[in-house]
Amino acid sequence: MRMLLIHSDYLEYEVKDKALKNPEPISDEQKTGRLDEVLAVFISVEKVDETNPDEVVEKAVKEIEDVASQIKAERIFVYPFAHLSSELAKPDVALEVLRKIEEKLREKGYEVKRAPFGYYKAFKLSCKGHPLAELSRTIVPEK
Ligand SMILES: Nc1ncnc2c1ncn2[C@@H]1O[C@H](COS(=O)(=O)NC(=O)[C@@H](N)CO)[C@@H](O)[C@H]1O
């Protein structure tokens, strides 16, 4: 899994078209979304993650929590992003992993939104620009 973490004044998105034949079903209210004062986490779930998705979820949540505590972020935006890797996991595995990350972060008390999966989306992001505002992490399951 590849993650790009951007500490932002805000992230907002708007769903445009389907990028997959069967994207995640969404309600009208999910067609746009915005969070202010947010840690935006762009995630590419990779093929290698299919060997142990639950382990990758655990490791990703830990990494995100570590960064969130350092920058004192209480809101997290989980953003499916297929452009951080050339070895993408298949969509059904990727969506399940992203849903579990969202769920576990919420259980830990963060305010969490997740952008819809399988759509082309317009988005606006305002990076804060401090030394820890732009980070990346690579997570792999143990062999
Ligand atoms: N492995 C993945 N990790 C994260 N997001 C994914 C993954 N696979 C699919 N998606 C989601 O599905 C959308 C489209 O995925 S994609 O791989 O880019 N596929 C396409 O764009 C197709 N139109 C051509 O392959 C992405 O924008 C993202 O929302």
mmCIF file of C-alpha atoms and ligand atoms in Angstrom:
data_model
loop_
_atom_site.group_PDB
_atom_site.id
_atom_site.type_symbol
_atom_site.label_atom_id
_atom_site.label_comp_id
_atom_site.label_asym_id
_atom_site.label_seq_id
_atom_site.Cartn_x
_atom_site.Cartn_y
_atom_site.Cartn_z
ATOM 1 C CA MET A 1 0.000 0.000 0.000
ATOM 2 C CA ARG A 2 1.207 3.515 -0.806
ATOM 3 C CA MET A 3 -0.059 6.493 1.180
ATOM 4 C CA LEU A 4 0.409 10.222 0.608
ATOM 5 C CA LEU A 5 -0.522 12.232 3.698
ATOM 6 C CA ILE A 6 -1.209 15.972 3.330
ATOM 7 C CA HIS A 7 -2.047 18.148 6.349
ATOM 8 C CA SER A 8 -4.561 20.569 4.873
ATOM 9 C CA ASP A 9 -6.651 23.648 5.628
ATOM 10 C CA TYR A 10 -9.379 21.794 3.715
ATOM 11 C CA LEU A 11 -10.040 19.050 1.188
ATOM 12 C CA GLU A 12 -13.200 19.063 -0.901
ATOM 13 C CA TYR A 13 -14.272 16.769 -3.739
ATOM 14 C CA GLU A 14 -17.030 16.515 -6.292
ATOM 15 C CA VAL A 15 -17.898 13.235 -8.040
ATOM 16 C CA LYS A 16 -17.785 13.491 -11.849
ATOM 17 C CA ASP A 17 -18.029 10.261 -13.850
ATOM 18 C CA LYS A 18 -17.719 6.548 -13.198
ATOM 19 C CA ALA A 19 -14.100 5.371 -13.417
ATOM 20 C CA LEU A 20 -15.064 1.711 -12.935
ATOM 21 C CA LYS A 21 -17.916 -0.233 -14.511
ATOM 22 C CA ASN A 22 -19.279 -0.954 -11.016
ATOM 23 C CA PRO A 23 -18.216 1.864 -8.703
ATOM 24 C CA GLU A 24 -19.260 1.925 -5.045
ATOM 25 C CA PRO A 25 -22.986 2.823 -4.790
ATOM 26 C CA ILE A 26 -23.308 6.314 -3.266
ATOM 27 C CA SER A 27 -26.113 8.581 -2.050
ATOM 28 C CA ASP A 28 -26.690 12.074 -3.481
ATOM 29 C CA GLU A 29 -25.117 13.598 -0.379
ATOM 30 C CA GLN A 30 -21.906 11.637 -1.001
ATOM 31 C CA LYS A 31 -21.492 13.241 -4.428
ATOM 32 C CA THR A 32 -19.663 16.124 -2.756
ATOM 33 C CA GLY A 33 -17.720 16.298 0.475
ATOM 34 C CA ARG A 34 -15.488 18.650 2.421
ATOM 35 C CA LEU A 35 -13.544 18.646 5.662
ATOM 36 C CA ASP A 36 -11.641 21.589 7.137
ATOM 37 C CA GLU A 37 -8.442 21.292 9.214
ATOM 38 C CA VAL A 38 -7.895 17.763 7.974
ATOM 39 C CA LEU A 39 -5.214 15.143 7.413
ATOM 40 C CA ALA A 40 -5.883 14.020 3.834
ATOM 41 C CA VAL A 41 -4.663 10.461 3.185
ATOM 42 C CA PHE A 42 -4.439 9.425 -0.465
ATOM 43 C CA ILE A 43 -4.235 5.625 -0.626
ATOM 44 C CA SER A 44 -3.322 3.192 -3.392
ATOM 45 C CA VAL A 45 -4.039 -0.370 -2.280
ATOM 46 C CA GLU A 46 -1.540 -2.673 -4.006
ATOM 47 C CA LYS A 47 -1.549 -6.220 -5.331
ATOM 48 C CA VAL A 48 0.844 -7.350 -2.602
ATOM 49 C CA ASP A 49 -1.717 -6.254 -0.004
ATOM 50 C CA GLU A 50 -4.108 -8.975 -1.198
ATOM 51 C CA THR A 51 -1.992 -11.562 0.664
ATOM 52 C CA ASN A 52 -3.023 -10.123 4.045
ATOM 53 C CA PRO A 53 -5.475 -7.200 3.844
ATOM 54 C CA ASP A 54 -6.244 -7.173 7.576
ATOM 55 C CA GLU A 55 -2.564 -6.780 8.475
ATOM 56 C CA VAL A 56 -2.212 -3.929 5.995
ATOM 57 C CA VAL A 57 -5.292 -2.217 7.487
ATOM 58 C CA GLU A 58 -3.790 -2.458 10.982
ATOM 59 C CA LYS A 59 -0.422 -1.073 9.839
ATOM 60 C CA ALA A 60 -2.019 1.742 7.835
ATOM 61 C CA VAL A 61 -4.197 2.837 10.778
ATOM 62 C CA LYS A 62 -1.133 2.871 13.036
ATOM 63 C CA GLU A 63 0.875 4.973 10.572
ATOM 64 C CA ILE A 64 -2.017 7.412 10.098
ATOM 65 C CA GLU A 65 -2.513 7.718 13.864
ATOM 66 C CA ASP A 66 1.214 8.386 14.361
ATOM 67 C CA VAL A 67 1.133 11.251 11.866
ATOM 68 C CA ALA A 68 -2.200 12.608 13.137
ATOM 69 C CA SER A 69 -0.867 12.759 16.711
ATOM 70 C CA GLN A 70 2.324 14.547 15.620
ATOM 71 C CA ILE A 71 0.411 17.240 13.714
ATOM 72 C CA LYS A 72 -2.517 17.235 16.178
ATOM 73 C CA ALA A 73 -5.112 16.472 13.492
ATOM 74 C CA GLU A 74 -8.508 15.271 14.680
ATOM 75 C CA ARG A 75 -10.113 14.910 11.236
ATOM 76 C CA ILE A 76 -8.996 12.453 8.571
ATOM 77 C CA PHE A 77 -10.043 12.225 4.927
ATOM 78 C CA VAL A 78 -9.501 8.742 3.441
ATOM 79 C CA TYR A 79 -9.160 9.242 -0.323
ATOM 80 C CA PRO A 80 -8.972 6.300 -2.759
ATOM 81 C CA PHE A 81 -6.182 7.176 -5.195
ATOM 82 C CA ALA A 82 -5.060 4.843 -7.964
ATOM 83 C CA HIS A 83 -1.994 6.835 -9.005
ATOM 84 C CA LEU A 84 0.592 6.116 -6.322
ATOM 85 C CA SER A 85 1.371 2.632 -7.643
ATOM 86 C CA SER A 86 1.552 0.659 -10.865
ATOM 87 C CA GLU A 87 0.620 -2.580 -9.081
ATOM 88 C CA LEU A 88 -2.940 -1.912 -7.948
ATOM 89 C CA ALA A 89 -5.027 -4.384 -5.960
ATOM 90 C CA LYS A 90 -8.304 -5.399 -7.564
ATOM 91 C CA PRO A 91 -11.166 -3.032 -6.759
ATOM 92 C CA ASP A 92 -13.152 -5.283 -4.409
ATOM 93 C CA VAL A 93 -10.128 -5.858 -2.166
ATOM 94 C CA ALA A 94 -9.141 -2.184 -2.323
ATOM 95 C CA LEU A 95 -12.613 -0.970 -1.337
ATOM 96 C CA GLU A 96 -12.788 -3.393 1.593
ATOM 97 C CA VAL A 97 -9.377 -2.240 2.859
ATOM 98 C CA LEU A 98 -10.348 1.433 2.569
ATOM 99 C CA ARG A 99 -13.684 0.835 4.343
ATOM 100 C CA LYS A 100 -11.904 -0.928 7.232
ATOM 101 C CA ILE A 101 -9.344 1.874 7.574
ATOM 102 C CA GLU A 102 -12.204 4.394 7.739
ATOM 103 C CA GLU A 103 -14.070 2.303 10.312
ATOM 104 C CA LYS A 104 -11.055 1.741 12.599
ATOM 105 C CA LEU A 105 -10.053 5.391 12.568
ATOM 106 C CA ARG A 106 -13.636 6.356 13.533
ATOM 107 C CA GLU A 107 -13.581 3.787 16.349
ATOM 108 C CA LYS A 108 -10.439 5.514 17.638
ATOM 109 C CA GLY A 109 -12.345 8.793 17.884
ATOM 110 C CA TYR A 110 -11.326 10.660 14.729
ATOM 111 C CA GLU A 111 -13.871 12.496 12.593
ATOM 112 C CA VAL A 112 -13.481 10.595 9.302
ATOM 113 C CA LYS A 113 -14.787 10.982 5.766
ATOM 114 C CA ARG A 114 -13.985 8.692 2.858
ATOM 115 C CA ALA A 115 -14.236 9.861 -0.743
ATOM 116 C CA PRO A 116 -16.291 7.569 -3.022
ATOM 117 C CA PHE A 117 -14.517 4.650 -4.659
ATOM 118 C CA GLY A 118 -14.469 4.079 -8.422
ATOM 119 C CA TYR A 119 -15.309 7.552 -9.663
ATOM 120 C CA TYR A 120 -13.434 10.353 -11.323
ATOM 121 C CA LYS A 121 -13.577 13.241 -8.874
ATOM 122 C CA ALA A 122 -12.673 16.917 -8.964
ATOM 123 C CA PHE A 123 -10.939 17.958 -5.748
ATOM 124 C CA LYS A 124 -9.462 21.037 -4.096
ATOM 125 C CA LEU A 125 -6.815 20.785 -1.418
ATOM 126 C CA SER A 126 -5.016 23.456 0.585
ATOM 127 C CA CYS A 127 -1.740 22.080 1.970
ATOM 128 C CA LYS A 128 -0.540 23.832 5.128
ATOM 129 C CA GLY A 129 3.101 23.760 4.035
ATOM 130 C CA HIS A 130 4.752 23.160 7.443
ATOM 131 C CA PRO A 131 7.618 20.596 7.613
ATOM 132 C CA LEU A 132 5.314 17.649 8.422
ATOM 133 C CA ALA A 133 2.531 18.678 6.045
ATOM 134 C CA GLU A 134 3.615 16.348 3.216
ATOM 135 C CA LEU A 135 4.510 12.754 4.083
ATOM 136 C CA SER A 136 4.377 9.378 2.316
ATOM 137 C CA ARG A 137 4.359 5.847 3.697
ATOM 138 C CA THR A 138 4.720 2.425 2.094
ATOM 139 C CA ILE A 139 3.125 -0.534 3.861
ATOM 140 C CA VAL A 140 3.605 -4.191 2.972
ATOM 141 C CA PRO A 141 2.265 -7.328 4.644
ATOM 142 C CA GLU A 142 4.885 -9.683 6.148
ATOM 143 C CA LYS A 143 5.833 -12.416 3.689
HETATM 144 N N1 LIG B 1 -6.204 -0.455 -5.858
HETATM 145 C C1 LIG B 1 -6.883 0.702 -5.711
HETATM 146 N N2 LIG B 1 -6.547 1.553 -4.716
HETATM 147 C C2 LIG B 1 -7.217 2.715 -4.569
HETATM 148 N N3 LIG B 1 -8.251 3.110 -5.365
HETATM 149 C C3 LIG B 1 -8.620 2.272 -6.362
HETATM 150 C C4 LIG B 1 -7.946 1.055 -6.584
HETATM 151 N N4 LIG B 1 -8.514 0.442 -7.665
HETATM 152 C C5 LIG B 1 -9.503 1.245 -8.071
HETATM 153 N N5 LIG B 1 -9.579 2.356 -7.303
HETATM 154 C C6 LIG B 1 -10.633 3.370 -7.420
HETATM 155 O O1 LIG B 1 -11.226 3.236 -8.719
HETATM 156 C C7 LIG B 1 -10.918 4.368 -9.539
HETATM 157 C C8 LIG B 1 -10.485 3.901 -10.910
HETATM 158 O O2 LIG B 1 -9.433 3.022 -10.700
HETATM 159 S S1 LIG B 1 -8.350 2.893 -11.822
HETATM 160 O O3 LIG B 1 -7.475 1.856 -11.444
HETATM 161 O O4 LIG B 1 -7.765 4.171 -11.995
HETATM 162 N N6 LIG B 1 -9.132 2.392 -13.135
HETATM 163 C C9 LIG B 1 -9.554 3.247 -14.093
HETATM 164 O O5 LIG B 1 -9.404 4.428 -14.038
HETATM 165 C C10 LIG B 1 -10.282 2.625 -15.282
HETATM 166 N N7 LIG B 1 -11.078 3.653 -15.905
HETATM 167 C C11 LIG B 1 -9.247 2.104 -16.258
HETATM 168 O O6 LIG B 1 -8.588 1.137 -15.631
HETATM 169 C C12 LIG B 1 -9.844 5.128 -8.798
HETATM 170 O O7 LIG B 1 -9.945 6.527 -9.050
HETATM 171 C C13 LIG B 1 -10.180 4.807 -7.352
HETATM 172 O O8 LIG B 1 -11.296 5.570 -6.915
#
